[in-house]
PDB file of C-alpha atoms in Angstrom:
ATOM      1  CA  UNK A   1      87.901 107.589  65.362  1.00  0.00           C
ATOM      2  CA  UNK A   2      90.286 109.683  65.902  1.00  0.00           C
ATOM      3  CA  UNK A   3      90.963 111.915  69.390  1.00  0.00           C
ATOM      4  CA  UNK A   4      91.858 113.201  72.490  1.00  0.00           C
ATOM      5  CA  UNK A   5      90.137 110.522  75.464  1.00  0.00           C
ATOM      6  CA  UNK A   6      90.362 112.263  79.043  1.00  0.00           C
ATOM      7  CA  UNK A   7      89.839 109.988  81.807  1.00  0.00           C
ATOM      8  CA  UNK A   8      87.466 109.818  84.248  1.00  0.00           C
ATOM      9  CA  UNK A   9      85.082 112.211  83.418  1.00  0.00           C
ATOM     10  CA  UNK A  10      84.361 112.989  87.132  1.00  0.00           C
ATOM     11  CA  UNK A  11      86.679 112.586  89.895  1.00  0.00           C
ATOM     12  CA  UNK A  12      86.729 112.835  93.756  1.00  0.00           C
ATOM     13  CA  UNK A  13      90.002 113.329  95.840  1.00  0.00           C
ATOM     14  CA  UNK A  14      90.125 112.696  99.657  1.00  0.00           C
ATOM     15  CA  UNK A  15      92.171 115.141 101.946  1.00  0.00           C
ATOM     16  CA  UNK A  16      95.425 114.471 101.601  1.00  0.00           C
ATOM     17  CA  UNK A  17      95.452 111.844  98.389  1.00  0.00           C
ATOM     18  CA  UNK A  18      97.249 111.907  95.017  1.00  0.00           C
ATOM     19  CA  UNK A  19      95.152 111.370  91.840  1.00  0.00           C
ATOM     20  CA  UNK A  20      95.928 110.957  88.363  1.00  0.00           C
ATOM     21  CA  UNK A  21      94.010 112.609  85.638  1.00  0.00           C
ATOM     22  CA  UNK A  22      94.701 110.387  82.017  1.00  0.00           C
ATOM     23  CA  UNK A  23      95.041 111.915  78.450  1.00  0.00           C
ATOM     24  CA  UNK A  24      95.676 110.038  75.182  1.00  0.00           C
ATOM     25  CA  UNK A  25      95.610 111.456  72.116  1.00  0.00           C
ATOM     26  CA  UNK A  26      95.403 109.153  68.646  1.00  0.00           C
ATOM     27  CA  UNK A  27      96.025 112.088  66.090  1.00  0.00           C
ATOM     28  CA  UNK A  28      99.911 111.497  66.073  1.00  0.00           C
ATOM     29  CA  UNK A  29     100.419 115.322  67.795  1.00  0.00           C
ATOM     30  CA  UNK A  30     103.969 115.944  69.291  1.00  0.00           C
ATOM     31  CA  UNK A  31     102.646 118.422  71.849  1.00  0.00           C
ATOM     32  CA  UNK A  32     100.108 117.930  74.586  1.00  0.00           C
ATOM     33  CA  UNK A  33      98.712 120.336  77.047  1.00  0.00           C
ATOM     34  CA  UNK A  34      97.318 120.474  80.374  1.00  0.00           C
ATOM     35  CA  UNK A  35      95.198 123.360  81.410  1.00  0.00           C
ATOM     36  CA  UNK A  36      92.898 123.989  84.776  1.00  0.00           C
ATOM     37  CA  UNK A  37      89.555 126.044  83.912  1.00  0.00           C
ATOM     38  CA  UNK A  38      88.081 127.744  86.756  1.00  0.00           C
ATOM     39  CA  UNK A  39      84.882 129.948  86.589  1.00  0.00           C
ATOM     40  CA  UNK A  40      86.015 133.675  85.170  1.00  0.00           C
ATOM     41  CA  UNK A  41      89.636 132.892  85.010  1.00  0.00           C
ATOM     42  CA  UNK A  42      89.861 131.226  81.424  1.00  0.00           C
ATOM     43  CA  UNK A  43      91.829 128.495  80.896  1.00  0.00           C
ATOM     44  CA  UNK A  44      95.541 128.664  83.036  1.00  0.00           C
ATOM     45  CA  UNK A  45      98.234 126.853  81.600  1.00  0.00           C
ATOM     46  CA  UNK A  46      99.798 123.455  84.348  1.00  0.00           C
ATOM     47  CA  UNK A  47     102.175 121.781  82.349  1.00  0.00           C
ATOM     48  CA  UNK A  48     102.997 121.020  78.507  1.00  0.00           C
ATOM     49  CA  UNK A  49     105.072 119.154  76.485  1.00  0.00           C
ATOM     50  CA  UNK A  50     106.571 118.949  72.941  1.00  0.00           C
ATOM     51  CA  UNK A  51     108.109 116.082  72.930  1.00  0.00           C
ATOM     52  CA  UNK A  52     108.165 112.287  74.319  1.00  0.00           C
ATOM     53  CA  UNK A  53     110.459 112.385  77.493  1.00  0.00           C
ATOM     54  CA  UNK A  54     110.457 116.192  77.519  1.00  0.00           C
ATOM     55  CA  UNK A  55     107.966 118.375  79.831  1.00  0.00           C
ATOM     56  CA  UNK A  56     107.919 121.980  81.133  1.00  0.00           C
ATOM     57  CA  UNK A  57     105.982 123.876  83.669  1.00  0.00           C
ATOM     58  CA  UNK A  58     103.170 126.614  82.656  1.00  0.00           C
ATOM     59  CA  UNK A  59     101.763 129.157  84.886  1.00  0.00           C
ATOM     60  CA  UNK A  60     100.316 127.089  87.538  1.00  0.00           C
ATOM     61  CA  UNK A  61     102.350 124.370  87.839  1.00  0.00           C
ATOM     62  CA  UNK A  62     103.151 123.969  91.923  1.00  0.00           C
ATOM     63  CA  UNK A  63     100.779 121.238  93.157  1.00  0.00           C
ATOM     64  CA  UNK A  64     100.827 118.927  89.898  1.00  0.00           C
ATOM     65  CA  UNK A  65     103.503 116.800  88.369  1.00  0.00           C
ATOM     66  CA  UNK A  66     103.034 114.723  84.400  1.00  0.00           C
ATOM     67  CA  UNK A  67     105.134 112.270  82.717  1.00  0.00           C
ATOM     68  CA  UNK A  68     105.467 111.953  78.831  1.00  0.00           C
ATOM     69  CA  UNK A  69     106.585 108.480  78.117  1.00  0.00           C
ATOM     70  CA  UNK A  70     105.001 107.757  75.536  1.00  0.00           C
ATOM     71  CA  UNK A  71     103.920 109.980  72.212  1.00  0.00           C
ATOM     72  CA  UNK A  72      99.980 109.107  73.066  1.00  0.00           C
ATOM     73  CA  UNK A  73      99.860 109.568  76.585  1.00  0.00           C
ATOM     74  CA  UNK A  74     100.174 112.680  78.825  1.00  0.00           C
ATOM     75  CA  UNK A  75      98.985 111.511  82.322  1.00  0.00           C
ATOM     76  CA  UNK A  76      98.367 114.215  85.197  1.00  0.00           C
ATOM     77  CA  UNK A  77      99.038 113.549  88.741  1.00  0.00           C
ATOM     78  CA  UNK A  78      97.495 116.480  91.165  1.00  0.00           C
ATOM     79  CA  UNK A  79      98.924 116.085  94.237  1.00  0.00           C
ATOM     80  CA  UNK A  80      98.173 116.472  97.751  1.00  0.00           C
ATOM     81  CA  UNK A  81     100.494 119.818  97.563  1.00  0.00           C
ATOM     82  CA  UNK A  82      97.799 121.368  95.400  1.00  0.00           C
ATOM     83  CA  UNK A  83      95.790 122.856  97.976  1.00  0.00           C
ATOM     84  CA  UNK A  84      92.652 123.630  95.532  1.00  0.00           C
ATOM     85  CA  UNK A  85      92.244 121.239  93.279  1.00  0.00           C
ATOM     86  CA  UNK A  86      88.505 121.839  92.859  1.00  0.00           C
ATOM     87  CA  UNK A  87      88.275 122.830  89.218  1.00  0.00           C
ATOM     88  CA  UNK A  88      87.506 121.443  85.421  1.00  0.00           C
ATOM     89  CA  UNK A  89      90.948 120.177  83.942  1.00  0.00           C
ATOM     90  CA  UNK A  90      91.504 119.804  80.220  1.00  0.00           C
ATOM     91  CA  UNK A  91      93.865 117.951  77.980  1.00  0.00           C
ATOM     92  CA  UNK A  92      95.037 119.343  74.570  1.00  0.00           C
ATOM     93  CA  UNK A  93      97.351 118.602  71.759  1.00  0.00           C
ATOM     94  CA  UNK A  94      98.776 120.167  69.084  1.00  0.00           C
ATOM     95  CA  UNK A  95     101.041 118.938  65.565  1.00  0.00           C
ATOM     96  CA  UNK A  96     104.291 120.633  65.505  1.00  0.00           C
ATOM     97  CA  UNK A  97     104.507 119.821  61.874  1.00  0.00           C
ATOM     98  CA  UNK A  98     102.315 122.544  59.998  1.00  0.00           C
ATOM     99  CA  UNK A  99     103.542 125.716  62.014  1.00  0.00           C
ATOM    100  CA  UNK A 100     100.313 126.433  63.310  1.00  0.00           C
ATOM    101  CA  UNK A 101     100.187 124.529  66.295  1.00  0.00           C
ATOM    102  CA  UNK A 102      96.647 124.776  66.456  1.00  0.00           C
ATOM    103  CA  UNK A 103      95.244 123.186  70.198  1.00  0.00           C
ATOM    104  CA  UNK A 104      92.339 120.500  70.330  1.00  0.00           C
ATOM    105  CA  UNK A 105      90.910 119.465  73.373  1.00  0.00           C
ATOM    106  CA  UNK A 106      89.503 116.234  75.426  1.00  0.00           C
ATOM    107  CA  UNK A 107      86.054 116.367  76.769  1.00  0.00           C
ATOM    108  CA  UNK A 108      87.351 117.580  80.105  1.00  0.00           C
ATOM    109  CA  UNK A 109      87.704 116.027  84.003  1.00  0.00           C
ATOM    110  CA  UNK A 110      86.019 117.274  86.585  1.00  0.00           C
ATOM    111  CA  UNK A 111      87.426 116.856  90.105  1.00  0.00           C
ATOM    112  CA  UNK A 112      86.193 118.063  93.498  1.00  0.00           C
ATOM    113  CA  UNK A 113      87.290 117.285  96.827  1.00  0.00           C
ATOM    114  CA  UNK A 114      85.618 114.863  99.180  1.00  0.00           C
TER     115      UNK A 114
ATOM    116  CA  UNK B   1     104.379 137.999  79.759  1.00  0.00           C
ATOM    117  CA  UNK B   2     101.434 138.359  77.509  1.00  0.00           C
ATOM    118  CA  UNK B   3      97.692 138.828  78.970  1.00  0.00           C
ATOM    119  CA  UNK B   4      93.847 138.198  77.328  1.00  0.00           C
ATOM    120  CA  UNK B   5      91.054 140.731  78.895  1.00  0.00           C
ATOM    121  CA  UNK B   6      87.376 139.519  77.584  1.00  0.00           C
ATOM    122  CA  UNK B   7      85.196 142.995  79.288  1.00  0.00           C
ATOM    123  CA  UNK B   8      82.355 141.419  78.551  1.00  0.00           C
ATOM    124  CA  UNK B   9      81.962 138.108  81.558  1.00  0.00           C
ATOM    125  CA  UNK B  10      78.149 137.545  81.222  1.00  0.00           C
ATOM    126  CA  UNK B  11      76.155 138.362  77.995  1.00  0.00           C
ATOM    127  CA  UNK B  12      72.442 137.972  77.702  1.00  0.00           C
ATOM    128  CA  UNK B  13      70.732 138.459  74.081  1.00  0.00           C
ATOM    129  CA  UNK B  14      67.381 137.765  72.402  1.00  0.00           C
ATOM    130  CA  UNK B  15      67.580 135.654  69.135  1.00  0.00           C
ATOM    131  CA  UNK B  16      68.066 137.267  66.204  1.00  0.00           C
ATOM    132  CA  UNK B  17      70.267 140.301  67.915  1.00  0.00           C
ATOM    133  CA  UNK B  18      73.617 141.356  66.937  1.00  0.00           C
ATOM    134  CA  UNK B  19      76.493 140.112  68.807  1.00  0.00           C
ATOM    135  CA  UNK B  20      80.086 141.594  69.521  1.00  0.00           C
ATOM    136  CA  UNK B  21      82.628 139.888  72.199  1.00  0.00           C
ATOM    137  CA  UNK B  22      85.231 142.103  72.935  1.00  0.00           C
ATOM    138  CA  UNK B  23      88.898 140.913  73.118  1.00  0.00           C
ATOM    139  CA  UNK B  24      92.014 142.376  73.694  1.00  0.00           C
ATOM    140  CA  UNK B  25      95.744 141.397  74.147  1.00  0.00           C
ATOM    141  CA  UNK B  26      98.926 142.514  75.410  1.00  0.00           C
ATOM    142  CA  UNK B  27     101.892 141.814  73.258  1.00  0.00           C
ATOM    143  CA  UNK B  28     104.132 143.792  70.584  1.00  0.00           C
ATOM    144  CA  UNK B  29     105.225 141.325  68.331  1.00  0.00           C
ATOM    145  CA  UNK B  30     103.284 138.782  66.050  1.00  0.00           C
ATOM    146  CA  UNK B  31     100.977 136.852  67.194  1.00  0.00           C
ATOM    147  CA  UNK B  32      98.241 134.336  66.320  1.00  0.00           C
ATOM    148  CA  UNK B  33      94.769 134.726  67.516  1.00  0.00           C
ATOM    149  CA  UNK B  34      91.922 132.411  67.855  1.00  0.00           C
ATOM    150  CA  UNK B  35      88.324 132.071  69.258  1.00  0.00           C
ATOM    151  CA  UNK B  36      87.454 128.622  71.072  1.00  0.00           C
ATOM    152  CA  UNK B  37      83.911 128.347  71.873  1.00  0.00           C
ATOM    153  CA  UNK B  38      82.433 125.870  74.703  1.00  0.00           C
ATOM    154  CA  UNK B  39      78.392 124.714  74.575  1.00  0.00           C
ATOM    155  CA  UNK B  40      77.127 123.404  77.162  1.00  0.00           C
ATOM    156  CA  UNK B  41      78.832 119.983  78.133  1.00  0.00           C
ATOM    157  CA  UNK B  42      81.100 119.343  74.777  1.00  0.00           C
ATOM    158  CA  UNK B  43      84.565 120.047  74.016  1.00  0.00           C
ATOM    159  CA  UNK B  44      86.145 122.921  73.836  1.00  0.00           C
ATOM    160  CA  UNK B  45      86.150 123.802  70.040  1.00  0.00           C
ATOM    161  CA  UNK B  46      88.011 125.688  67.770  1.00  0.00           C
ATOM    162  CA  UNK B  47      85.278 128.657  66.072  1.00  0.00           C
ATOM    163  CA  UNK B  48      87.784 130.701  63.987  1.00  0.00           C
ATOM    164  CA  UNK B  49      91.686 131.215  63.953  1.00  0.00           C
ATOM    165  CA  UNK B  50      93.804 134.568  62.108  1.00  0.00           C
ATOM    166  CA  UNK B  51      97.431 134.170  61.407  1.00  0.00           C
ATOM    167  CA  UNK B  52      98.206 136.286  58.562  1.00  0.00           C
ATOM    168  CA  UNK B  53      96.138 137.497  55.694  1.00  0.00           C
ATOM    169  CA  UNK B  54      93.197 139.572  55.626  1.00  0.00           C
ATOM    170  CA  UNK B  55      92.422 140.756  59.159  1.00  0.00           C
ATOM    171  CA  UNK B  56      88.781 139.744  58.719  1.00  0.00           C
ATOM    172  CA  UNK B  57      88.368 135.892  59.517  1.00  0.00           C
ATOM    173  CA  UNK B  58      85.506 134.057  58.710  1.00  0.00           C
ATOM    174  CA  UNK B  59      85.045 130.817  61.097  1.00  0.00           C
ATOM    175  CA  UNK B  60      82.023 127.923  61.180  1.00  0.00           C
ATOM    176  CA  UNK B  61      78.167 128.783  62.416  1.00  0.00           C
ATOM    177  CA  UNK B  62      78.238 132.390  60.491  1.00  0.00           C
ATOM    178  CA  UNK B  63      80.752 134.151  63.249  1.00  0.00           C
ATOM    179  CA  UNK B  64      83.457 136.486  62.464  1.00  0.00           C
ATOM    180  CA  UNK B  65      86.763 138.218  63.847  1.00  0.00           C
ATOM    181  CA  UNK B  66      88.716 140.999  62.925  1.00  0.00           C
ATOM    182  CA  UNK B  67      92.234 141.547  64.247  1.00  0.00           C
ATOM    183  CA  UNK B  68      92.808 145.319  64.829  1.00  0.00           C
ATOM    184  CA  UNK B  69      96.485 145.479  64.914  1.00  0.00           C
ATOM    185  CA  UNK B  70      96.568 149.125  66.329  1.00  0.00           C
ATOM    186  CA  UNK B  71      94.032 148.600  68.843  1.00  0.00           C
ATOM    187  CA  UNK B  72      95.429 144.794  69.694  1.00  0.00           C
ATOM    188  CA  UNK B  73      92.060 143.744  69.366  1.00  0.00           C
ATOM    189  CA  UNK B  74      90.290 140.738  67.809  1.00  0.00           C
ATOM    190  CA  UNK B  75      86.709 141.251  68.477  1.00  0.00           C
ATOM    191  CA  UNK B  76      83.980 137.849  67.817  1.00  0.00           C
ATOM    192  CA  UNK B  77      80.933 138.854  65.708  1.00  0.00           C
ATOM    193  CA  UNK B  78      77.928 137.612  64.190  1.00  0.00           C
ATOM    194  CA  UNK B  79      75.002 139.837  62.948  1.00  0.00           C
ATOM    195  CA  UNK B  80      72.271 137.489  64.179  1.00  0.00           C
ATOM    196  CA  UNK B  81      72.446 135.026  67.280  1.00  0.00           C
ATOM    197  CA  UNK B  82      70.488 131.337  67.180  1.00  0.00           C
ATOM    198  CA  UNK B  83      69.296 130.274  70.908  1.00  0.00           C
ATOM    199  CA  UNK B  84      72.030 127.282  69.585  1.00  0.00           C
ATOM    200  CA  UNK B  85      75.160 129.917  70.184  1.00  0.00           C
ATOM    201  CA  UNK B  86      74.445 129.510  73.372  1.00  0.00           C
ATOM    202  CA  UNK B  87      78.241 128.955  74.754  1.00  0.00           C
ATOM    203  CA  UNK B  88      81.025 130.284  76.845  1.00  0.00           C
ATOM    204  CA  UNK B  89      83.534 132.155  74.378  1.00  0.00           C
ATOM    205  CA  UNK B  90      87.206 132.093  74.925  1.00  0.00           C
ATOM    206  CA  UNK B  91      89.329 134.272  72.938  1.00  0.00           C
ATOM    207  CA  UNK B  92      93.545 133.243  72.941  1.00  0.00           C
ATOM    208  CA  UNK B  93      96.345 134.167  71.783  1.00  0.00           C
ATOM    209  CA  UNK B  94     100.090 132.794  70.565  1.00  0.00           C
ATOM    210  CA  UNK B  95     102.984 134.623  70.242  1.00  0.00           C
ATOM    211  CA  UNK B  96     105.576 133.584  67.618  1.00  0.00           C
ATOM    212  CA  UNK B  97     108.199 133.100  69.738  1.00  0.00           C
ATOM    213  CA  UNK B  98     106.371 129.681  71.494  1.00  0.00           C
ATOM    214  CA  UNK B  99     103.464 127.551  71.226  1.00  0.00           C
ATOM    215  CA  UNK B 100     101.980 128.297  74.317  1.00  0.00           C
ATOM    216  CA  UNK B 101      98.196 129.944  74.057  1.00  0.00           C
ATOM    217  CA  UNK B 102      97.010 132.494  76.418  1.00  0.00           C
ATOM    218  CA  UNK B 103      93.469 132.525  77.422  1.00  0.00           C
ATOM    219  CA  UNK B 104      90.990 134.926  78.546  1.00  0.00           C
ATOM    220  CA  UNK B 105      88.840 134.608  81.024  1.00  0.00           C
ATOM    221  CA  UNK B 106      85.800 133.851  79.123  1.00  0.00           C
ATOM    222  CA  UNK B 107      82.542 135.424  78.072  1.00  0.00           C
ATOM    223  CA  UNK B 108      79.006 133.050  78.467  1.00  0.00           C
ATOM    224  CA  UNK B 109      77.075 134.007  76.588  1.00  0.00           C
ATOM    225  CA  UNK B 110      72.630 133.424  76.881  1.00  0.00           C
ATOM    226  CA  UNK B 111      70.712 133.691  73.861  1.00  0.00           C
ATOM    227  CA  UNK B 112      66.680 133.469  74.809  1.00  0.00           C
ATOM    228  CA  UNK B 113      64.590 132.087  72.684  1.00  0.00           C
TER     229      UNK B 113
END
């Protein structure tokens, strides 16, 4: 059925370690989102991109880093530069086609530091 | 660069009472607007969306929005809360000129049974 699949669901980074977040979508969307929820503050915008090969920073994107090569896949590296990475991260997409560009969203990953 | 305010961070309601979240934006042109609610452990869903049209939107689970051009407002109502709307409530916003949404900060919301 059809989706966006974040991967893992919970994650734990050690001092100093890179880890990589994965999104894949299966609903043919051009653009694909990555957004950091933290308690109170909403959802803050990391990275997105609207098209394969093609990415551009959001609000908060110092500390992160994605790659788009492929259509389905959107893959989030946080870095050890990101010096709190504590937070609930979540994967969206959107269809460029209708005009609307209307977001859905993956189930989520949570990561916390060791 | 466009902002969301949400007042209203923690709301706590008996069933059956009358819910309004509050939501303004700043931005002068034309914009979309759109409700996303959250219940405990799911996704993130969409509840209602306006983008043109009559300013009064309708969405799923009985809830309603109406986009108050002067006041930049699009406030989240329903006349008579379920324990079940129990949920954190984001209100966003697009601008025309990208396809980048702008969040508030979120309202959760407690209905007790």
């Amino acid at each position: 059925d059809g989706g966006i699949t974040q991967s893992p669901k919970y994650l734990f980074r050690k001092e100093g370690q890179n880890v990589t977040l994965s999104c894949e979508q299966n609903l043919n969307h051009d653009a694909m989102y990555w957004y950091r929820q933290d308690p109170g503050q909403g959802l803050r915008l990391i990275y997105y991109s609207q098209i394969v090969n093609d990415f551009q920073k959001g609000d908060i994107a110092e500390g992160y880093s994605v790659s788009r090569e492929k259509k389905e896949s959107f893959p989030l590296t946080v870095t050890s530069a990101q010096k709190n990475p504590t937070a609930f991260y979540l994967c969206a997409s959107s269809s460029q086609r209708t005009g609307k560009n209307i977001q859905y969203f993956g189930a989520g990953t949570r990561l916390s530091v060791l | 660069a466009q902002s969301v305010s949400q007042h209203n961070h923690h709301v706590i309601l008996s069933e059956a009472a009358s819910l309004e979240l509050g939501c303004n934006y700043s931005y002068g042109g034309t914009v979309n607007l759109f409700w996303y609610v959250q219940y405990p452990g799911q996704h993130l869903q969409l509840l209602l969306k306006y983008f043109s049209g009559d300013p009064l939107v309708k969405g799923i689970k009985g809830f309603e929005a109406e986009f108050i051009k002067s006041k930049f407002s699009f406030n989240l109502r329903k006349p008579s809360v379920q324990w079940s709307d129990t949920a954190e409530y984001f209100c966003a916003v697009k601008n025309n000129a990208g396809n980048m949404l702008t969040f508030g900060g979120g309202t959760r919301l407690m209905v007790k049974p």
